[in-house]
Every structure is written in structure tokens, then in C-alpha cells.
Amino acid sequence: MGLSDLPLAAQRPYGGQGIVRQFYNGILPDETFENASRAFALQVYNGLLQSSGADMLIDKSPRYYYNLEFIDALFPESKRIWLIRNPLAVIASYKKVNKHVNDRFAMKEDLRNPKFNIKMADITIGLFRYFDYFSAPSSYAHHLRYEEMVKHPELELQKLCGFLGLSYEEGLEKYGEFQDSAKSDLYYSMGVGDPFVAHHKEPHLDSLHSWKESLDREEIEMYTRVLGAKLFHDLGYSEELEEAQRITGVQFQMEPDRELLELRTKQLADASGCVWKEHYQLQSNPGSPRDDMSLPELQQSVNAQQLQLQITLRALERRLEKSYVEQRRLQSQLEATRQKIKRVKAMIPFGNQLSHLASTYLIGGKKR
């Protein structure tokens, strides 16, 4: 996310924000920026793989909905995994984890609060972004359902390994037995993620229906109203929706609260400068050589002529902007001078007549 935000040129204590923004958005071609970002990411990923003795790296963040377009541009042939879970169970998990780490997750106060809150964006527009992104079938996407994973971990991991092109290892689901490995050390060293994962050695069913106890009636009603019944049906949680309706006594409308979703989308765009493509779906480019490009190949791929034309175009645009600004400045100055002359004339008795006579005398000489 930090890479994708570089062109936004955040405020820095050393200044230069305008110059940096102009460089990224007016001079540097998009392709060159993407190639440089890809090279940086590959260096980081390869370093992590070497240090942990791993063959594959999973980069996971619940907020990658923020820059899906950028991820697709950098790694179009990457494997994407969508972990799907009952939305009510998700916010129950949010509530539990945030309470454990003494962080705020006050959904009843914040869900409809007009003030922007990134966690409320996560559970609303973030969820819809992921739903749109994974809505089209793709050989580069795998849908992993949480409920099936905890019920049948071995079977689901076999499917997942097949998708990733890996061989399933016996006992892979017993992750607690690998907590002292270098790969596990990398995970725990981050200090993020589920703080309760180390409490169990393998997937369990304890959290499957805990949302019914963790959430009160008002929280269930508020959140389900915002998402709408249709999303629950589309995600495969019709039974959970019926249970939510039984608990609350409310028959939820099919459509979501679009006004609130539009507000959150605008707020995130205003706060970050990031603009999304509406209803964006996963984009892949089979056979693209970009994922495996080395640094020399990246450098050779830059079209020098295109870069020079881009710079020339931006220079002409800047000169035109300055010319327009200068024209407006001179017009304002001219108008201000005219107003001053009018005010001076108004202060002199018969000022207009005297001015006319003086002008006539200077232009045509003394008249008889």
C-alpha cells in the first residue's frame, strides 16, 4: 500500500511535496513506476524467502482492498486467495481482538457516525470491494470458506495446495507443531494478526457460532441493515441471515445502505487521494513476462523516446498553465487600476468633465 501511495506525495517535514507530486504524476510514466515498484517488491519478497528457507510467500492484509488495481498491475499472474466468512462472525472477531489489545472497535457508535473511521470502512466498503473483485471466475483465484476450513482442514488444505501448485504434506493443518520453525518465527515477529492463534494447535470449531453471543441484538441489526440481505445470500450465508432475523425480529431489505457506502468511499478517497474503479474485478494477464523480469530487463524496457515526449508534454502544459495564470493576473491588475482611476475621479468635482477636456487637449490640441 505504501508503494501504491508514492505518487500521492504525502506531506514530509523536509518539504518538496509539490515537486514530488509533479514528478510522479507528470513526468514519470506509469509503466516505469510499476516496473520500479515490482522490482522493489521482488527484492523484498526474495529476501524474506531466503531468510526463512521458504519456497513461497503469502502476503496478506485485510486492507488490500485499498489497492487491488495496483496489485494486479504489478503481479498479474499471482495467486489470490479469498478467505470468506460470515460477515457477522467477522465483526465478532474484530470486537474480540480489539478488546484484547485495548484498541477501539465501537461499532454502535462508529458504524453510522459521519466521521471517517478506517475500521468501519474495512467492514463495509472493503467487504464489497472484495466481493466485486472475486465475483468473476478466474484460474488465479481460490475461494476458501472459513467454515469449511475449520470443519475439514485436511481436505481444504489439499485443495489449497493444489491451487498453489504445492504437494500436500501430512499433518500440515496441525500448525501448532511448527511454532519453533524459521517460517513461524517470521509470522510471529510481525506482532500482528490473530493474537489467539497460538492458543490452539490446529483449526477448531469454537468460533463458528460465537457471533450469536459476542454481538448484541443492536449490533446484529445495525450491521445487517448496512450490508443488506442480498450480500448474505450471494456469499452463501442465507441460514445465518435467517438466524439474524430471528434474533432481531427484523426482516432485512435486500439492498445495502448505498448512501453510507458512498459516503465511506468518498471519505477514504478524500483522506488518501486514492480513487478506485467502480465494481473492479480481478485482472490477470496469462503469459505476461513481467513477474519474472530481472532488473537489467526492467531498465531496458523503458522507452526513452516515450519518456522524453512525456517530459516535453508536461513542460508545455506547465508553460500553458503559467501563461494562463499570468494572463489572469494581468487582467486582475488592469481591472484594479481602472477601479482606482474611477475612485480618484469621483473625489474631484467635475472630475469626468475635466478628464475629458484634458484628454481632448492632449490628443487634438487646444480647441477654439
Coordinates of C-alpha atoms in Angstrom, one line a residue, residues 9-21:
A9 CA 3.3 12.6 -2.3
A10 CA 2.4 12.7 1.3
Q11 CA 3.4 15.7 3.4
R12 CA 7.0 15.4 4.6
P13 CA 8.9 17.6 7.2
Y14 CA 11.6 18.4 4.6
G15 CA 9.1 19.8 2.1
G16 CA 9.1 19.3 -1.7
Q17 CA 5.6 17.8 -1.8
G18 CA 4.6 19.7 -5.0
I19 CA 7.8 18.7 -6.9
V20 CA 7.4 15.1 -5.9
R21 CA 3.8 15.0 -6.9

